[in-house]
Amino acid sequence: MQAFRAIVNKELGTVLRDRTIVIAILIQLFIASFSSALLLGVLSAYDPDTILRYAGGNISIAMVDAGNTPLRAFLAARGLHITSYATLADAEAAFYRGKASAIVAVPAGNSGVAEVKLYLADKADSTNSLIRMVIQEPLREYENYLRARNDVQMYYTDLNGKPSTSFELIYSIILPVLMFFPAFVAGSMAIDSITEEVENNTLPTLLAAPITLNRIIAAKITSTIMLAIGQCLAWLALLQWNGINVQNRGWVLILAATVTGIVAAAAALGAVFFKDRERSQFVYSLTLLTAVALSTLLDVSPIKTLSRLAIGDYSTNGWNVVVFLIPMCVLYWLLSRTSRRLAV
Amino acid sequence: MNQTLLIARREITRLRQRFSGGTSPIAVILLLAVLGISAFALRDQISLGSGLYRIGVSPDAPPIRDSRFSTMIVTPVQGQALLDQHIIDAMLDGTRVIRRNDDRSLYAVQALKQYLGQQELRRISSSYPYDQAFPLRVGINYLPASGTNLQAAPGAVAPLARTEQVIIPSLEPPPVPFTQVVLALIYVLPITFISIFFTSSFMEEKVNRRLTVLLSAPVTPLQIILGKMLPYASFALITTVLIGVLTRASLPLVLLIYAPTTMFIFAIYLMVPLFYRTFKDITFIAMLVTVLTTAYLVFPAMFTNASELAYISPLTAAVKMYRGEGVGWREYLFPAVPIAALFGFALFAGSRMLNEEFLMGYRPLTRKIGDAIYLIMAHTQPYIAVPLWSLLVIPAVYLVQLVFLAFATNLPPGIMLGAVLLASAGVEELAKSIGIVVLAEHGLVKGAGNTLILAFLSALGFLLGEKLLLILSIGAVAEAPVSDALFNVGGLLVVTLFAHFAFTSIVTFLSTKARISYVLALSAGSLLHFAYNAYLIRGV
């Protein structure tokens, strides 16, 4: 046990002394802040309400509507400033006088396909894309109105929820990234640490100490799991501090540790098999990519379980976490049976 | 050329030996699995997350096939009960949706609305005649710029522009180019993997000291780099063509668009093996580099139609292509020219650094960077090297500044401009002064007069590069006032030149003559530079 602890201490010591773990933590911080910056940016850059709040003063639309269609009402409800003109020529004159940034012309007649014309400023103008984004929703409402007139019934157009993108991003992307990225790092570290002993020929020396090969590997894996738990704890505290509510924190942490165990054992298995860093790391990252892609399709996936635990899903509990101990044990058993390859 | 090909052949042999036996079939199977599963997962639409919402569905409701929803079939009465117990988040009863009033339920309803809206469009387009299902056409027209003669005569109206594009509102792609960015990113994944191999090739040869032997052979370092790069660049080309064919994109266009992206990734991964010191560094450095390059490529591209700054990423052109929108030459060259320059610079720097002493040295990373800059500069007279350095690092400085700008757009408007100005002043001062400081450390710059002349030359080179870049970027990016502040500060060239010269002299003097630490000297110079820029903007 003492030798075991010595190896764990040595592994943790190297990581902390080399400050390599700092890079890993920086990466995670960068990913988290980057994805939320991206989300906020995307939400505000493409959201009609935000566009109108910041650029609304500059967007006024000249409208030529011969048939008195409800399009004007839809556009006005969106919060756009609309001025009606009798003819297209008048509207165009207003456009060139700078009174309107775009013209919407609705032709008369109400049979068949309606053809609305949108006149925008010269192509290089940057407000064009803003205008097109802002009028998209009113145009769709008008389209639905026309459909109803054609006796085409569209359902579910009147549902009223709350914009869900942030919620989905936090619980199904950011939280899994923060909780499982340490596992990904742990796998890489396990490979580095095992193949380094082999490639630098230090393994025989280590084996001369009163400890078995399986114990050495177990110590290396344990130290990576301990590091991962430390990082996850820090992330959970940071999320809490930012007002993001994570339910079932204990189980979330146990799940993260279990997944780290699975990934580290699988990575170590690869290292035992290939005995060199280049191939083990390559196969490891490919396997991980496959596993992540696969897990989005299955119902029993760590990512899904994590998201559900974190939002406090009624039907998800500790048993859904305990399930993942099985693959961990299987992998670990395989590892202990094959580790002999390293010594030869 | 022959030597380059020879080294390329040798590289392929090395790869073959490394991945003979059991590895290559495993790798191929895994790669195919990744591609297959991703294609399968992306077949319908891309949605965030999986299994977040639990939805009760009545037997007569349409089926829900979206990874975000887990469904169970229940009667409306059961559904109401489950809803009240918080077991499900919403209940889809035929054409009706029942919900609670808490956040979880409301999020679920919004997600359902989005999904069902898409399904409804499919339903009506298959069960009604096309013109009945999509009864609205919107013709997009562009009016000529106001330079025409109609202000003079109010009665005369210019002939209206012809319709350039007809859209159907409900079939327009959503404004957020999420799907297209993911598509554009699919090309980047294999290129990144390939360049990681390129990196580990250098690493392996460094560890087993074969690189030393190679360096003593009659080949130049540039030939070694190009020779090693050639096989990987060809692999990258093949995967790009393959993905282009699979996604039914126009091949010449795809090759044109991805050439800068590939160069960017290779330039960066060429630097990685030159700087790492121990076996353990590389995992983390490679990880960091992957994350940063992906961020640099993805972040601007997400704003494709919302901001013109999106064009700093070469991926934006691909996003436009997949959205069926055109890209102009200016918009293409805007990221491509600086990246090509960066690539050339990386090749040059790499060939200077590829020597045994530098590769095998174990020193702190900052020292190692200092050594690298020395190696790059010391090939010729300081009077030529310093202005050339300032001229050549412009693309890198400019990419860094644009990244700042992209990130700063998320800050509150009040501090956005200030933060960008300060950060970019720091980067500019660093670029202009570091060369002189490193040369002075090696005793190649002596005396105050010498330092002053070099500071002036550095400022001159920098200004020249800045103006060249400005010619390129005008028109592509018009987002005033921030880009003005970055690239166009100051009316008079002489004043700008003098300002650059003054700040560079301050930094170099403080650090080489007054022996103040470089970081402090740099902060002082940057603060002054920032104050000067801020003053100019306020004055304009």
PDB file of N, CA, C and O in Angstrom, chain A residues 64-102:
ATOM      1  N   VAL A  64     -45.602  49.601 -49.892  1.00  0.00           N
ATOM      2  CA  VAL A  64     -46.568  49.881 -50.951  1.00  0.00           C
ATOM      3  C   VAL A  64     -47.509  48.693 -50.989  1.00  0.00           C
ATOM      4  O   VAL A  64     -47.117  47.601 -51.385  1.00  0.00           O
ATOM      5  N   ASP A  65     -48.704  48.888 -50.485  1.00  0.00           N
ATOM      6  CA  ASP A  65     -49.615  47.753 -50.338  1.00  0.00           C
ATOM      7  C   ASP A  65     -50.935  48.082 -51.015  1.00  0.00           C
ATOM      8  O   ASP A  65     -51.777  48.785 -50.467  1.00  0.00           O
ATOM      9  N   ALA A  66     -51.100  47.577 -52.221  1.00  0.00           N
ATOM     10  CA  ALA A  66     -52.310  47.895 -52.976  1.00  0.00           C
ATOM     11  C   ALA A  66     -53.518  47.161 -52.409  1.00  0.00           C
ATOM     12  O   ALA A  66     -54.633  47.669 -52.440  1.00  0.00           O
ATOM     13  N   GLY A  67     -53.329  45.981 -51.877  1.00  0.00           N
ATOM     14  CA  GLY A  67     -54.472  45.160 -51.492  1.00  0.00           C
ATOM     15  C   GLY A  67     -54.806  45.204 -50.013  1.00  0.00           C
ATOM     16  O   GLY A  67     -55.657  44.459 -49.535  1.00  0.00           O
ATOM     17  N   ASN A  68     -54.156  46.095 -49.267  1.00  0.00           N
ATOM     18  CA  ASN A  68     -54.427  46.188 -47.835  1.00  0.00           C
ATOM     19  C   ASN A  68     -54.300  44.843 -47.126  1.00  0.00           C
ATOM     20  O   ASN A  68     -55.193  44.421 -46.386  1.00  0.00           O
ATOM     21  N   THR A  69     -53.209  44.153 -47.316  1.00  0.00           N
ATOM     22  CA  THR A  69     -53.017  42.836 -46.714  1.00  0.00           C
ATOM     23  C   THR A  69     -52.615  42.979 -45.256  1.00  0.00           C
ATOM     24  O   THR A  69     -52.191  44.061 -44.824  1.00  0.00           O
ATOM     25  N   PRO A  70     -52.727  41.901 -44.476  1.00  0.00           N
ATOM     26  CA  PRO A  70     -52.315  41.989 -43.066  1.00  0.00           C
ATOM     27  C   PRO A  70     -50.802  42.018 -42.872  1.00  0.00           C
ATOM     28  O   PRO A  70     -50.346  42.097 -41.738  1.00  0.00           O
ATOM     29  N   LEU A  71     -50.029  41.977 -43.962  1.00  0.00           N
ATOM     30  CA  LEU A  71     -48.574  41.978 -43.802  1.00  0.00           C
ATOM     31  C   LEU A  71     -48.100  43.201 -43.026  1.00  0.00           C
ATOM     32  O   LEU A  71     -47.211  43.127 -42.184  1.00  0.00           O
ATOM     33  N   ARG A  72     -48.752  44.335 -43.301  1.00  0.00           N
ATOM     34  CA  ARG A  72     -48.360  45.555 -42.606  1.00  0.00           C
ATOM     35  C   ARG A  72     -48.515  45.388 -41.096  1.00  0.00           C
ATOM     36  O   ARG A  72     -47.639  45.775 -40.318  1.00  0.00           O
ATOM     37  N   ALA A  73     -49.641  44.785 -40.701  1.00  0.00           N
ATOM     38  CA  ALA A  73     -49.881  44.582 -39.272  1.00  0.00           C
ATOM     39  C   ALA A  73     -48.829  43.643 -38.677  1.00  0.00           C
ATOM     40  O   ALA A  73     -48.325  43.876 -37.573  1.00  0.00           O
ATOM     41  N   PHE A  74     -48.474  42.591 -39.428  1.00  0.00           N
ATOM     42  CA  PHE A  74     -47.465  41.647 -38.925  1.00  0.00           C
ATOM     43  C   PHE A  74     -46.118  42.354 -38.745  1.00  0.00           C
ATOM     44  O   PHE A  74     -45.413  42.148 -37.749  1.00  0.00           O
ATOM     45  N   LEU A  75     -45.755  43.187 -39.724  1.00  0.00           N
ATOM     46  CA  LEU A  75     -44.476  43.904 -39.635  1.00  0.00           C
ATOM     47  C   LEU A  75     -44.484  44.891 -38.463  1.00  0.00           C
ATOM     48  O   LEU A  75     -43.505  45.002 -37.721  1.00  0.00           O
ATOM     49  N   ALA A  76     -45.624  45.574 -38.301  1.00  0.00           N
ATOM     50  CA  ALA A  76     -45.713  46.551 -37.217  1.00  0.00           C
ATOM     51  C   ALA A  76     -45.647  45.844 -35.869  1.00  0.00           C
ATOM     52  O   ALA A  76     -45.017  46.331 -34.928  1.00  0.00           O
ATOM     53  N   ALA A  77     -46.280  44.650 -35.774  1.00  0.00           N
ATOM     54  CA  ALA A  77     -46.264  43.917 -34.513  1.00  0.00           C
ATOM     55  C   ALA A  77     -44.846  43.495 -34.141  1.00  0.00           C
ATOM     56  O   ALA A  77     -44.515  43.328 -32.973  1.00  0.00           O
ATOM     57  N   ARG A  78     -44.001  43.315 -35.138  1.00  0.00           N
ATOM     58  CA  ARG A  78     -42.605  42.963 -34.902  1.00  0.00           C
ATOM     59  C   ARG A  78     -41.840  44.150 -34.310  1.00  0.00           C
ATOM     60  O   ARG A  78     -40.727  44.005 -33.828  1.00  0.00           O
ATOM     61  N   GLY A  79     -42.446  45.354 -34.413  1.00  0.00           N
ATOM     62  CA  GLY A  79     -41.799  46.537 -33.851  1.00  0.00           C
ATOM     63  C   GLY A  79     -41.075  47.368 -34.885  1.00  0.00           C
ATOM     64  O   GLY A  79     -40.241  48.197 -34.549  1.00  0.00           O
ATOM     65  N   LEU A  80     -41.397  47.141 -36.153  1.00  0.00           N
ATOM     66  CA  LEU A  80     -40.735  47.912 -37.205  1.00  0.00           C
ATOM     67  C   LEU A  80     -41.489  49.197 -37.477  1.00  0.00           C
ATOM     68  O   LEU A  80     -42.709  49.267 -37.314  1.00  0.00           O
ATOM     69  N   HIS A  81     -40.755  50.182 -37.916  1.00  0.00           N
ATOM     70  CA  HIS A  81     -41.351  51.468 -38.233  1.00  0.00           C
ATOM     71  C   HIS A  81     -41.781  51.443 -39.696  1.00  0.00           C
ATOM     72  O   HIS A  81     -40.959  51.339 -40.588  1.00  0.00           O
ATOM     73  N   ILE A  82     -43.107  51.523 -39.944  1.00  0.00           N
ATOM     74  CA  ILE A  82     -43.629  51.353 -41.302  1.00  0.00           C
ATOM     75  C   ILE A  82     -44.274  52.656 -41.784  1.00  0.00           C
ATOM     76  O   ILE A  82     -45.032  53.269 -41.045  1.00  0.00           O
ATOM     77  N   THR A  83     -43.967  53.040 -43.005  1.00  0.00           N
ATOM     78  CA  THR A  83     -44.664  54.166 -43.625  1.00  0.00           C
ATOM     79  C   THR A  83     -45.256  53.683 -44.944  1.00  0.00           C
ATOM     80  O   THR A  83     -44.565  53.024 -45.717  1.00  0.00           O
ATOM     81  N   SER A  84     -46.537  54.003 -45.172  1.00  0.00           N
ATOM     82  CA  SER A  84     -47.182  53.542 -46.403  1.00  0.00           C
ATOM     83  C   SER A  84     -47.036  54.590 -47.494  1.00  0.00           C
ATOM     84  O   SER A  84     -47.054  55.793 -47.233  1.00  0.00           O
ATOM     85  N   TYR A  85     -46.887  54.113 -48.714  1.00  0.00           N
ATOM     86  CA  TYR A  85     -46.829  54.995 -49.876  1.00  0.00           C
ATOM     87  C   TYR A  85     -47.789  54.461 -50.922  1.00  0.00           C
ATOM     88  O   TYR A  85     -48.034  53.251 -50.998  1.00  0.00           O
ATOM     89  N   ALA A  86     -48.314  55.380 -51.740  1.00  0.00           N
ATOM     90  CA  ALA A  86     -49.322  54.974 -52.714  1.00  0.00           C
ATOM     91  C   ALA A  86     -48.685  54.221 -53.887  1.00  0.00           C
ATOM     92  O   ALA A  86     -49.206  53.210 -54.339  1.00  0.00           O
ATOM     93  N   THR A  87     -47.556  54.721 -54.355  1.00  0.00           N
ATOM     94  CA  THR A  87     -46.941  54.060 -55.507  1.00  0.00           C
ATOM     95  C   THR A  87     -45.498  53.692 -55.187  1.00  0.00           C
ATOM     96  O   THR A  87     -44.886  54.224 -54.256  1.00  0.00           O
ATOM     97  N   LEU A  88     -44.977  52.805 -55.994  1.00  0.00           N
ATOM     98  CA  LEU A  88     -43.604  52.369 -55.830  1.00  0.00           C
ATOM     99  C   LEU A  88     -42.641  53.539 -56.053  1.00  0.00           C
ATOM    100  O   LEU A  88     -41.606  53.644 -55.402  1.00  0.00           O
ATOM    101  N   ALA A  89     -43.006  54.416 -56.996  1.00  0.00           N
ATOM    102  CA  ALA A  89     -42.140  55.558 -57.287  1.00  0.00           C
ATOM    103  C   ALA A  89     -41.995  56.448 -56.052  1.00  0.00           C
ATOM    104  O   ALA A  89     -40.892  56.897 -55.711  1.00  0.00           O
ATOM    105  N   ASP A  90     -43.109  56.662 -55.346  1.00  0.00           N
ATOM    106  CA  ASP A  90     -43.049  57.473 -54.124  1.00  0.00           C
ATOM    107  C   ASP A  90     -42.137  56.812 -53.095  1.00  0.00           C
ATOM    108  O   ASP A  90     -41.307  57.460 -52.458  1.00  0.00           O
ATOM    109  N   ALA A  91     -42.330  55.508 -52.952  1.00  0.00           N
ATOM    110  CA  ALA A  91     -41.533  54.781 -51.961  1.00  0.00           C
ATOM    111  C   ALA A  91     -40.057  54.860 -52.307  1.00  0.00           C
ATOM    112  O   ALA A  91     -39.202  55.058 -51.440  1.00  0.00           O
ATOM    113  N   GLU A  92     -39.791  54.766 -53.601  1.00  0.00           N
ATOM    114  CA  GLU A  92     -38.395  54.810 -54.026  1.00  0.00           C
ATOM    115  C   GLU A  92     -37.786  56.180 -53.750  1.00  0.00           C
ATOM    116  O   GLU A  92     -36.639  56.294 -53.313  1.00  0.00           O
ATOM    117  N   ALA A  93     -38.589  57.210 -54.011  1.00  0.00           N
ATOM    118  CA  ALA A  93     -38.105  58.559 -53.732  1.00  0.00           C
ATOM    119  C   ALA A  93     -37.793  58.702 -52.247  1.00  0.00           C
ATOM    120  O   ALA A  93     -36.754  59.263 -51.857  1.00  0.00           O
ATOM    121  N   ALA A  94     -38.679  58.148 -51.400  1.00  0.00           N
ATOM    122  CA  ALA A  94     -38.451  58.210 -49.953  1.00  0.00           C
ATOM    123  C   ALA A  94     -37.180  57.455 -49.581  1.00  0.00           C
ATOM    124  O   ALA A  94     -36.402  57.899 -48.732  1.00  0.00           O
ATOM    125  N   PHE A  95     -36.976  56.330 -50.254  1.00  0.00           N
ATOM    126  CA  PHE A  95     -35.771  55.532 -49.998  1.00  0.00           C
ATOM    127  C   PHE A  95     -34.525  56.347 -50.293  1.00  0.00           C
ATOM    128  O   PHE A  95     -33.578  56.387 -49.512  1.00  0.00           O
ATOM    129  N   TYR A  96     -34.526  57.028 -51.434  1.00  0.00           N
ATOM    130  CA  TYR A  96     -33.329  57.785 -51.810  1.00  0.00           C
ATOM    131  C   TYR A  96     -33.167  59.052 -50.979  1.00  0.00           C
ATOM    132  O   TYR A  96     -32.081  59.606 -50.898  1.00  0.00           O
ATOM    133  N   ARG A  97     -34.275  59.510 -50.382  1.00  0.00           N
ATOM    134  CA  ARG A  97     -34.139  60.654 -49.489  1.00  0.00           C
ATOM    135  C   ARG A  97     -33.651  60.220 -48.111  1.00  0.00           C
ATOM    136  O   ARG A  97     -33.467  61.025 -47.214  1.00  0.00           O
ATOM    137  N   GLY A  98     -33.493  58.910 -47.934  1.00  0.00           N
ATOM    138  CA  GLY A  98     -33.004  58.413 -46.659  1.00  0.00           C
ATOM    139  C   GLY A  98     -34.094  58.215 -45.626  1.00  0.00           C
ATOM    140  O   GLY A  98     -33.841  58.009 -44.452  1.00  0.00           O
ATOM    141  N   LYS A  99     -35.364  58.243 -46.070  1.00  0.00           N
ATOM    142  CA  LYS A  99     -36.471  58.084 -45.120  1.00  0.00           C
ATOM    143  C   LYS A  99     -36.776  56.607 -44.858  1.00  0.00           C
ATOM    144  O   LYS A  99     -37.505  56.286 -43.919  1.00  0.00           O
ATOM    145  N   ALA A 100     -36.291  55.730 -45.699  1.00  0.00           N
ATOM    146  CA  ALA A 100     -36.576  54.311 -45.510  1.00  0.00           C
ATOM    147  C   ALA A 100     -35.335  53.522 -45.879  1.00  0.00           C
ATOM    148  O   ALA A 100     -34.564  53.924 -46.748  1.00  0.00           O
ATOM    149  N   SER A 101     -35.121  52.402 -45.168  1.00  0.00           N
ATOM    150  CA  SER A 101     -33.937  51.608 -45.496  1.00  0.00           C
ATOM    151  C   SER A 101     -34.288  50.426 -46.391  1.00  0.00           C
ATOM    152  O   SER A 101     -33.399  49.725 -46.850  1.00  0.00           O
ATOM    153  N   ALA A 102     -35.578  50.203 -46.601  1.00  0.00           N
ATOM    154  CA  ALA A 102     -35.978  49.132 -47.510  1.00  0.00           C
ATOM    155  C   ALA A 102     -37.410  49.395 -47.949  1.00  0.00           C
ATOM    156  O   ALA A 102     -38.134  50.154 -47.309  1.00  0.00           O
TER     157      ALA A 102
END
